[in-house]
mmCIF file of C-alpha atoms and ligand atoms in Angstrom:
data_model
loop_
_atom_site.group_PDB
_atom_site.id
_atom_site.type_symbol
_atom_site.label_atom_id
_atom_site.label_comp_id
_atom_site.label_asym_id
_atom_site.label_seq_id
_atom_site.Cartn_x
_atom_site.Cartn_y
_atom_site.Cartn_z
ATOM 1 C CA MET A 159 -17.497 73.035 44.757
ATOM 2 C CA ASP A 160 -13.979 72.721 44.153
ATOM 3 C CA ALA A 161 -13.485 73.978 40.387
ATOM 4 C CA THR A 162 -9.778 72.429 40.127
ATOM 5 C CA LEU A 163 -11.739 68.538 40.065
ATOM 6 C CA SER A 164 -13.047 67.303 37.236
ATOM 7 C CA TYR A 165 -17.074 66.753 36.387
ATOM 8 C CA LEU A 166 -16.195 63.022 36.903
ATOM 9 C CA ASP A 167 -14.156 64.013 40.643
ATOM 10 C CA GLN A 168 -17.261 66.107 41.465
ATOM 11 C CA LEU A 169 -19.635 64.307 40.392
ATOM 12 C CA ILE A 170 -18.098 60.849 43.046
ATOM 13 C CA GLY A 171 -17.279 62.664 45.270
ATOM 14 C CA ALA A 172 -21.373 64.036 45.946
ATOM 15 C CA GLY A 173 -21.976 60.139 45.467
ATOM 16 C CA LEU A 174 -23.865 60.422 42.242
ATOM 17 C CA LEU A 175 -21.752 58.300 40.957
ATOM 18 C CA ILE A 176 -19.930 55.086 41.815
ATOM 19 C CA PRO A 177 -16.834 54.898 40.651
ATOM 20 C CA THR A 178 -15.874 51.230 39.322
ATOM 21 C CA GLY A 179 -12.118 51.084 38.638
ATOM 22 C CA VAL A 180 -13.194 50.794 34.950
ATOM 23 C CA ASP A 181 -13.866 53.855 32.574
ATOM 24 C CA GLY A 182 -17.333 54.604 31.991
ATOM 25 C CA LEU A 183 -18.544 51.598 34.624
ATOM 26 C CA TYR A 184 -20.245 53.342 37.892
ATOM 27 C CA GLY A 185 -22.951 52.900 39.377
ATOM 28 C CA ARG A 186 -25.938 56.041 40.082
ATOM 29 C CA SER A 187 -27.278 57.070 43.742
ATOM 30 C CA GLY A 188 -30.210 57.158 43.827
ATOM 31 C CA THR A 189 -31.231 61.474 43.223
ATOM 32 C CA PHE A 190 -29.271 60.330 40.223
ATOM 33 C CA GLU A 191 -31.623 57.424 39.294
ATOM 34 C CA ASP A 192 -34.655 59.915 40.551
ATOM 35 C CA VAL A 193 -33.623 62.680 38.201
ATOM 36 C CA ILE A 194 -33.742 59.806 35.341
ATOM 37 C CA CYS A 195 -37.054 58.679 36.109
ATOM 38 C CA ARG A 196 -39.116 62.289 36.359
ATOM 39 C CA PHE A 197 -37.241 62.456 33.336
ATOM 40 C CA GLU A 198 -38.371 59.583 31.680
ATOM 41 C CA ALA A 199 -41.935 60.118 33.379
ATOM 42 C CA LEU A 200 -41.630 63.130 31.509
ATOM 43 C CA VAL A 201 -41.411 62.091 27.860
ATOM 44 C CA THR A 202 -43.778 59.902 28.004
ATOM 45 C CA ALA A 203 -46.404 62.308 28.904
ATOM 46 C CA GLU A 204 -45.757 64.184 25.836
ATOM 47 C CA GLY A 205 -45.106 60.826 23.650
ATOM 48 C CA GLY A 206 -47.780 58.743 25.166
ATOM 49 C CA ARG A 207 -50.187 60.833 23.252
ATOM 50 C CA ASP A 208 -49.232 59.192 20.447
ATOM 51 C CA ASN A 209 -50.026 55.558 21.220
ATOM 52 C CA PRO A 210 -46.952 54.168 20.933
ATOM 53 C CA GLU A 211 -46.131 50.180 21.638
ATOM 54 C CA VAL A 212 -44.575 50.560 24.447
ATOM 55 C CA ILE A 213 -41.381 46.549 24.631
ATOM 56 C CA ARG A 214 -38.925 46.453 27.188
ATOM 57 C CA PHE A 215 -35.628 44.438 26.092
ATOM 58 C CA PRO A 216 -33.144 43.387 27.888
ATOM 59 C CA PRO A 217 -29.597 45.267 27.422
ATOM 60 C CA ALA A 218 -28.684 42.230 24.949
ATOM 61 C CA MET A 219 -29.940 40.957 21.351
ATOM 62 C CA THR A 220 -28.954 37.760 19.667
ATOM 63 C CA ARG A 221 -25.503 37.883 18.291
ATOM 64 C CA ARG A 222 -26.661 36.757 15.117
ATOM 65 C CA GLN A 223 -28.776 40.278 14.707
ATOM 66 C CA LEU A 224 -25.743 41.357 15.457
ATOM 67 C CA GLU A 225 -24.385 39.929 12.645
ATOM 68 C CA THR A 226 -26.851 41.270 10.095
ATOM 69 C CA SER A 227 -27.775 44.968 11.450
ATOM 70 C CA GLY A 228 -24.259 45.233 9.706
ATOM 71 C CA TYR A 229 -23.224 47.079 13.575
ATOM 72 C CA MET A 230 -19.327 45.203 12.749
ATOM 73 C CA LYS A 231 -18.805 46.570 9.316
ATOM 74 C CA SER A 232 -19.562 51.206 10.441
ATOM 75 C CA PHE A 233 -18.357 50.117 14.369
ATOM 76 C CA PRO A 234 -17.015 47.223 15.553
ATOM 77 C CA GLN A 235 -14.922 48.916 18.173
ATOM 78 C CA LEU A 236 -17.997 50.253 19.887
ATOM 79 C CA ALA A 237 -19.348 46.397 19.736
ATOM 80 C CA GLY A 238 -19.456 44.373 22.775
ATOM 81 C CA THR A 239 -20.438 40.220 23.189
ATOM 82 C CA VAL A 240 -20.879 37.835 25.903
ATOM 83 C CA HIS A 241 -18.230 34.901 26.345
ATOM 84 C CA SER A 242 -18.415 32.373 28.361
ATOM 85 C CA PHE A 243 -16.561 28.928 29.883
ATOM 86 C CA CYS A 244 -17.564 26.218 27.313
ATOM 87 C CA GLY A 245 -14.561 24.299 28.460
ATOM 88 C CA GLY A 246 -14.728 20.216 30.846
ATOM 89 C CA ASP A 247 -13.148 19.642 34.294
ATOM 90 C CA HIS A 248 -9.681 20.302 32.458
ATOM 91 C CA ASP A 249 -9.786 23.283 30.900
ATOM 92 C CA HIS A 250 -11.812 24.392 33.866
ATOM 93 C CA MET A 251 -9.003 23.925 36.335
ATOM 94 C CA GLU A 252 -6.561 25.553 33.079
ATOM 95 C CA LEU A 253 -8.559 28.698 34.216
ATOM 96 C CA LEU A 254 -8.187 28.277 37.597
ATOM 97 C CA ALA A 255 -4.140 27.982 37.547
ATOM 98 C CA ALA A 256 -3.974 30.735 35.377
ATOM 99 C CA LEU A 257 -6.670 32.827 37.761
ATOM 100 C CA ASP A 258 -3.940 32.150 40.471
ATOM 101 C CA SER A 259 -0.134 32.239 38.505
ATOM 102 C CA GLY A 260 -1.959 35.665 37.268
ATOM 103 C CA GLU A 261 -2.136 35.156 33.752
ATOM 104 C CA ASP A 262 -4.678 35.825 31.198
ATOM 105 C CA TRP A 263 -7.479 33.312 31.824
ATOM 106 C CA THR A 264 -9.632 34.532 29.435
ATOM 107 C CA LYS A 265 -8.445 32.655 26.599
ATOM 108 C CA GLY A 266 -11.179 29.922 26.667
ATOM 109 C CA GLN A 267 -13.994 32.212 26.978
ATOM 110 C CA GLU A 268 -16.073 30.915 23.765
ATOM 111 C CA PRO A 269 -18.354 33.612 21.915
ATOM 112 C CA THR A 270 -22.029 33.133 23.442
ATOM 113 C CA ASP A 271 -25.310 33.769 21.375
ATOM 114 C CA ILE A 272 -25.720 37.331 22.824
ATOM 115 C CA ALA A 273 -24.041 40.530 22.327
ATOM 116 C CA LEU A 274 -25.110 43.402 24.169
ATOM 117 C CA THR A 275 -27.008 45.825 22.583
ATOM 118 C CA PRO A 276 -24.978 48.956 21.188
ATOM 119 C CA ALA A 277 -28.557 51.326 20.467
ATOM 120 C CA ALA A 278 -31.801 51.197 22.275
ATOM 121 C CA CYS A 279 -34.195 50.311 19.315
ATOM 122 C CA TYR A 280 -31.614 47.918 17.753
ATOM 123 C CA PRO A 281 -33.962 44.948 18.879
ATOM 124 C CA ILE A 282 -37.134 46.725 17.678
ATOM 125 C CA TYR A 283 -36.311 46.290 13.174
ATOM 126 C CA PRO A 284 -35.551 42.802 13.077
ATOM 127 C CA MET A 285 -38.935 41.998 15.712
ATOM 128 C CA VAL A 286 -41.390 44.163 13.714
ATOM 129 C CA ALA A 287 -40.414 42.627 10.035
ATOM 130 C CA ALA A 288 -40.655 38.970 11.361
ATOM 131 C CA GLN A 289 -43.960 40.056 12.764
ATOM 132 C CA GLY A 290 -45.512 41.089 9.062
ATOM 133 C CA PRO A 291 -46.301 43.834 6.849
ATOM 134 C CA LEU A 292 -46.799 47.542 8.438
ATOM 135 C CA PRO A 293 -50.864 48.426 8.619
ATOM 136 C CA PRO A 294 -51.079 51.713 6.399
ATOM 137 C CA GLU A 295 -50.679 53.608 9.453
ATOM 138 C CA GLY A 296 -47.697 52.464 10.084
ATOM 139 C CA ARG A 297 -45.948 51.212 13.670
ATOM 140 C CA LEU A 298 -44.524 52.927 16.624
ATOM 141 C CA PHE A 299 -42.789 51.646 19.739
ATOM 142 C CA ASP A 300 -41.890 53.380 22.965
ATOM 143 C CA VAL A 301 -38.361 51.755 23.382
ATOM 144 C CA GLN A 302 -35.609 52.065 26.547
ATOM 145 C CA SER A 303 -32.621 49.904 27.409
ATOM 146 C CA TYR A 304 -29.000 50.385 28.882
ATOM 147 C CA CYS A 305 -26.197 49.648 25.627
ATOM 148 C CA PHE A 306 -23.132 49.142 26.096
ATOM 149 C CA ARG A 307 -20.184 51.135 23.456
ATOM 150 C CA HIS A 308 -17.062 49.665 24.156
ATOM 151 C CA GLU A 309 -15.283 53.695 24.716
ATOM 152 C CA PRO A 310 -13.575 54.095 27.466
ATOM 153 C CA SER A 311 -13.501 57.568 28.502
ATOM 154 C CA ALA A 312 -12.628 59.712 31.932
ATOM 155 C CA ASP A 313 -14.749 61.745 30.646
ATOM 156 C CA PRO A 314 -18.653 61.086 32.689
ATOM 157 C CA ALA A 315 -20.718 61.669 29.468
ATOM 158 C CA ARG A 316 -19.129 58.688 27.218
ATOM 159 C CA MET A 317 -19.771 55.542 29.339
ATOM 160 C CA GLN A 318 -19.478 52.720 28.044
ATOM 161 C CA LEU A 319 -23.186 51.213 29.892
ATOM 162 C CA PHE A 320 -25.786 53.454 29.667
ATOM 163 C CA ARG A 321 -29.178 53.835 28.677
ATOM 164 C CA MET A 322 -30.928 55.147 25.744
ATOM 165 C CA ARG A 323 -35.074 56.155 25.614
ATOM 166 C CA GLU A 324 -36.475 55.820 22.642
ATOM 167 C CA TYR A 325 -39.392 56.543 20.113
ATOM 168 C CA VAL A 326 -39.217 54.255 16.590
ATOM 169 C CA ARG A 327 -41.301 54.854 13.441
ATOM 170 C CA LEU A 328 -41.788 52.135 10.903
ATOM 171 C CA GLY A 329 -43.875 53.044 8.079
ATOM 172 C CA THR A 330 -43.199 55.386 4.424
ATOM 173 C CA ALA A 331 -40.975 58.056 4.000
ATOM 174 C CA GLU A 332 -43.598 60.889 5.010
ATOM 175 C CA GLN A 333 -44.723 59.246 8.271
ATOM 176 C CA VAL A 334 -41.102 58.617 9.211
ATOM 177 C CA GLN A 335 -39.876 61.978 8.118
ATOM 178 C CA ALA A 336 -42.762 64.066 10.583
ATOM 179 C CA PHE A 337 -42.262 61.997 13.310
ATOM 180 C CA ARG A 338 -39.340 63.144 13.552
ATOM 181 C CA ALA A 339 -39.629 66.295 12.498
ATOM 182 C CA GLY A 340 -42.109 66.583 15.226
ATOM 183 C CA TRP A 341 -39.923 65.594 17.719
ATOM 184 C CA ILE A 342 -37.800 67.931 17.355
ATOM 185 C CA LYS A 343 -39.568 70.645 18.299
ATOM 186 C CA ARG A 344 -40.594 68.493 21.074
ATOM 187 C CA ALA A 345 -37.507 68.186 22.060
ATOM 188 C CA GLU A 346 -36.484 71.651 21.814
ATOM 189 C CA GLY A 347 -40.359 71.822 23.564
ATOM 190 C CA ILE A 348 -39.062 69.737 27.152
ATOM 191 C CA ILE A 349 -35.564 70.763 27.325
ATOM 192 C CA GLY A 350 -36.168 74.343 26.815
ATOM 193 C CA ALA A 351 -38.303 73.676 29.564
ATOM 194 C CA LEU A 352 -35.966 72.448 31.760
ATOM 195 C CA ARG A 353 -33.841 75.592 31.359
ATOM 196 C CA LEU A 354 -30.583 73.680 28.916
ATOM 197 C CA PRO A 355 -29.208 75.901 26.954
ATOM 198 C CA TYR A 356 -29.481 73.779 23.807
ATOM 199 C CA ASP A 357 -28.691 73.242 20.316
ATOM 200 C CA VAL A 358 -29.791 71.356 16.886
ATOM 201 C CA VAL A 359 -26.911 70.114 14.783
ATOM 202 C CA PRO A 360 -26.055 67.696 12.085
ATOM 203 C CA ALA A 361 -24.310 64.951 13.417
ATOM 204 C CA ASN A 362 -20.694 63.324 13.809
ATOM 205 C CA ASP A 363 -20.862 59.025 13.695
ATOM 206 C CA PRO A 364 -17.837 57.640 14.046
ATOM 207 C CA PHE A 365 -17.966 55.436 11.963
ATOM 208 C CA PHE A 366 -14.585 53.042 11.508
ATOM 209 C CA GLY A 367 -11.946 53.397 9.085
ATOM 210 C CA ARG A 368 -11.467 54.158 5.346
ATOM 211 C CA ALA A 369 -14.474 52.997 3.744
ATOM 212 C CA GLY A 370 -16.202 54.472 6.799
ATOM 213 C CA LYS A 371 -15.099 58.190 6.479
ATOM 214 C CA MET A 372 -17.728 57.985 2.831
ATOM 215 C CA MET A 373 -20.534 56.389 5.381
ATOM 216 C CA LYS A 374 -19.778 59.820 7.134
ATOM 217 C CA VAL A 375 -19.925 61.795 4.703
ATOM 218 C CA ASN A 376 -23.149 60.485 3.117
ATOM 219 C CA GLN A 377 -24.989 61.066 6.541
ATOM 220 C CA ARG A 378 -23.722 64.310 6.817
ATOM 221 C CA ASP A 379 -25.029 65.461 3.543
ATOM 222 C CA GLN A 380 -28.160 63.078 3.414
ATOM 223 C CA GLY A 381 -28.772 65.152 7.459
ATOM 224 C CA LEU A 382 -29.770 61.158 7.765
ATOM 225 C CA LYS A 383 -28.884 62.271 11.720
ATOM 226 C CA LEU A 384 -29.308 65.617 13.479
ATOM 227 C CA GLU A 385 -28.861 65.746 17.354
ATOM 228 C CA MET A 386 -29.343 67.898 20.316
ATOM 229 C CA VAL A 387 -26.708 69.261 21.462
ATOM 230 C CA ILE A 388 -25.964 70.390 25.224
ATOM 231 C CA PRO A 389 -22.848 71.374 27.460
ATOM 232 C CA VAL A 390 -22.257 69.103 30.021
ATOM 233 C CA ALA A 391 -18.698 67.672 30.961
ATOM 234 C CA ASN A 392 -16.207 69.982 27.900
ATOM 235 C CA PRO A 393 -15.742 73.033 26.233
ATOM 236 C CA GLN A 394 -17.584 70.726 23.169
ATOM 237 C CA PRO A 395 -21.249 71.136 23.595
ATOM 238 C CA THR A 396 -22.292 66.511 24.263
ATOM 239 C CA ALA A 397 -24.952 65.410 21.789
ATOM 240 C CA CYS A 398 -27.515 64.406 24.211
ATOM 241 C CA LEU A 399 -30.418 63.485 21.693
ATOM 242 C CA SER A 400 -30.750 61.989 18.496
ATOM 243 C CA PHE A 401 -33.459 62.303 15.972
ATOM 244 C CA ASN A 402 -32.462 59.719 12.984
ATOM 245 C CA TYR A 403 -33.882 58.660 9.856
ATOM 246 C CA HIS A 404 -32.638 55.481 8.250
ATOM 247 C CA GLN A 405 -34.806 55.953 5.133
ATOM 248 C CA ASP A 406 -35.480 52.338 3.795
ATOM 249 C CA HIS A 407 -31.684 51.138 5.423
ATOM 250 C CA PHE A 408 -34.010 48.428 7.734
ATOM 251 C CA ALA A 409 -36.266 47.499 4.623
ATOM 252 C CA GLY A 410 -32.882 46.277 2.916
ATOM 253 C CA THR A 411 -31.969 44.751 6.440
ATOM 254 C CA TRP A 412 -34.198 43.178 8.227
ATOM 255 C CA GLY A 413 -37.281 43.081 5.626
ATOM 256 C CA VAL A 414 -39.117 45.670 6.569
ATOM 257 C CA GLN A 415 -41.812 46.096 4.146
ATOM 258 C CA LEU A 416 -45.511 48.689 3.822
ATOM 259 C CA ALA A 417 -48.963 47.267 3.193
ATOM 260 C CA ASP A 418 -48.061 47.375 -0.535
ATOM 261 C CA GLY A 419 -44.896 45.242 0.377
ATOM 262 C CA GLY A 420 -42.880 48.165 -0.626
ATOM 263 C CA PRO A 421 -40.045 49.295 1.496
ATOM 264 C CA GLY A 422 -40.508 50.437 5.149
ATOM 265 C CA HIS A 423 -39.314 53.443 6.275
ATOM 266 C CA THR A 424 -38.140 54.387 10.086
ATOM 267 C CA ALA A 425 -36.654 56.740 12.362
ATOM 268 C CA CYS A 426 -36.365 56.779 15.256
ATOM 269 C CA VAL A 427 -35.537 59.781 18.704
ATOM 270 C CA GLY A 428 -33.113 58.353 21.591
ATOM 271 C CA PHE A 429 -32.336 60.221 24.703
ATOM 272 C CA GLY A 430 -28.862 59.439 26.460
ATOM 273 C CA LEU A 431 -30.955 59.361 30.067
ATOM 274 C CA GLU A 432 -27.704 59.505 31.378
ATOM 275 C CA ARG A 433 -26.326 62.394 29.273
ATOM 276 C CA ILE A 434 -29.946 64.354 30.381
ATOM 277 C CA ALA A 435 -29.320 63.967 34.376
ATOM 278 C CA LEU A 436 -25.517 64.684 34.225
ATOM 279 C CA ALA A 437 -26.547 67.689 32.295
ATOM 280 C CA LEU A 438 -28.802 68.681 34.327
ATOM 281 C CA PHE A 439 -26.713 68.097 37.392
ATOM 282 C CA LYS A 440 -23.777 70.662 35.736
ATOM 283 C CA HIS A 441 -26.193 73.596 35.056
ATOM 284 C CA HIS A 442 -28.945 73.036 38.495
ATOM 285 C CA GLY A 443 -26.505 71.559 40.794
ATOM 286 C CA PHE A 444 -25.580 68.574 43.136
ATOM 287 C CA ASP A 445 -28.590 69.000 44.282
ATOM 288 C CA PRO A 446 -31.738 68.753 43.254
ATOM 289 C CA ARG A 447 -33.606 70.708 45.995
ATOM 290 C CA ASP A 448 -31.641 74.076 44.872
ATOM 291 C CA TRP A 449 -32.845 73.446 40.786
ATOM 292 C CA PRO A 450 -34.782 76.203 39.816
ATOM 293 C CA THR A 451 -39.430 76.392 41.161
ATOM 294 C CA ASP A 452 -40.269 76.026 37.317
ATOM 295 C CA VAL A 453 -37.851 73.039 37.128
ATOM 296 C CA ARG A 454 -38.963 71.338 40.322
ATOM 297 C CA GLY A 455 -42.627 71.380 39.622
ATOM 298 C CA LEU A 456 -41.875 70.193 35.628
ATOM 299 C CA LEU A 457 -40.348 67.415 37.175
ATOM 300 C CA TRP A 458 -41.560 66.445 40.844
ATOM 301 C CA GLY A 459 -44.452 68.390 39.892
HETATM 302 P P1 AMP B 645 -26.386 57.267 19.499
HETATM 303 O O1 AMP B 645 -27.067 56.402 18.984
HETATM 304 O O2 AMP B 645 -25.662 57.819 18.885
HETATM 305 O O3 AMP B 645 -27.274 58.451 18.586
HETATM 306 O O4 AMP B 645 -26.811 58.024 20.629
HETATM 307 C C1 AMP B 645 -27.868 58.518 20.868
HETATM 308 C C2 AMP B 645 -28.298 58.551 22.388
HETATM 309 O O5 AMP B 645 -27.337 58.339 23.482
HETATM 310 C C3 AMP B 645 -26.909 60.390 22.017
HETATM 311 O O6 AMP B 645 -27.595 60.904 21.266
HETATM 312 C C4 AMP B 645 -26.213 60.130 24.077
HETATM 313 O O7 AMP B 645 -26.810 61.503 23.904
HETATM 314 C C5 AMP B 645 -26.378 58.558 24.420
HETATM 315 N N1 AMP B 645 -25.113 58.430 24.109
HETATM 316 C C6 AMP B 645 -24.486 57.948 22.908
HETATM 317 N N2 AMP B 645 -23.111 57.424 23.411
HETATM 318 C C7 AMP B 645 -22.911 57.707 25.304
HETATM 319 C C8 AMP B 645 -22.224 57.336 25.817
HETATM 320 N N3 AMP B 645 -21.015 56.156 25.406
HETATM 321 N N4 AMP B 645 -22.462 57.382 27.195
HETATM 322 C C9 AMP B 645 -23.517 58.648 27.256
HETATM 323 N N5 AMP B 645 -24.440 58.708 26.806
HETATM 324 C C10 AMP B 645 -24.366 57.818 25.302
HETATM 325 ZN ZN1 ZN B 646 -32.514 54.192 17.324
#
């Protein structure tokens, strides 16, 4: 590898990522996808033992759900909404004329009912709430989705569209806290066995604006979010997994309810799949055939 090239340039040079001209929007090679697929199989081997309900949503949710979720309060700068042309013939002529003359053609675009999913677990909470109170043992889900965050960056680990694999637990405070503590141990086992250096630290979400400063302090002080950080492309290690305890936030937001009518608590563990793949390529090299035998055995054995 040419050490003078950035890690992003090296990944593009090796054909693992395909540039599009927009920071944070890349194609992935077959090798890159294979690593993600094999890593997910490892996660499933661990998490599947708890018999989660497996659900896949497309990388979108309803705009209404995004509004209700409170995301626009905390992270308006990251949200993405889908807009479409909804005009008639005359508007169409104007659109084509604007395109022809290189003017802004997007003025007539109108918001649709669809927003891009910011985290894979988001569609689960309104779905569960609509299905009625939780059973006494609570519920557990396995979700995976492409997620959108508007944070263009030349850091290959900060993409605008990336995948998150999550387990989501809903139940009593005790049930969901035990779930989160258990997954920190499991994740340490998986990432350690893949021979990646890691640390588990309190998280720092980019809450927006002045009100966001309070939320940041609250999140840290109450230990609501921990992250597993791994060195990837920067001197600072990168958050590759997160362990979130939302307390009864989604009881208030969506009406997630316990069997006895009390507020449901929730927690989720999220694996940033691209970041984990990038960490593996960083630490073991760009060709998985050259990776340590035990790591290869775990993933392809
Ligand atoms: P979060 O909801 O911020 O905790 O995100 C969950 C996981 O998704 C993080 O631990 C990262 O591994 C991953 N992730 C978050 N933002 C990005 C991004 N911009 N690009 C790639 N992965 C990301
Ligand atoms: Zn989540």
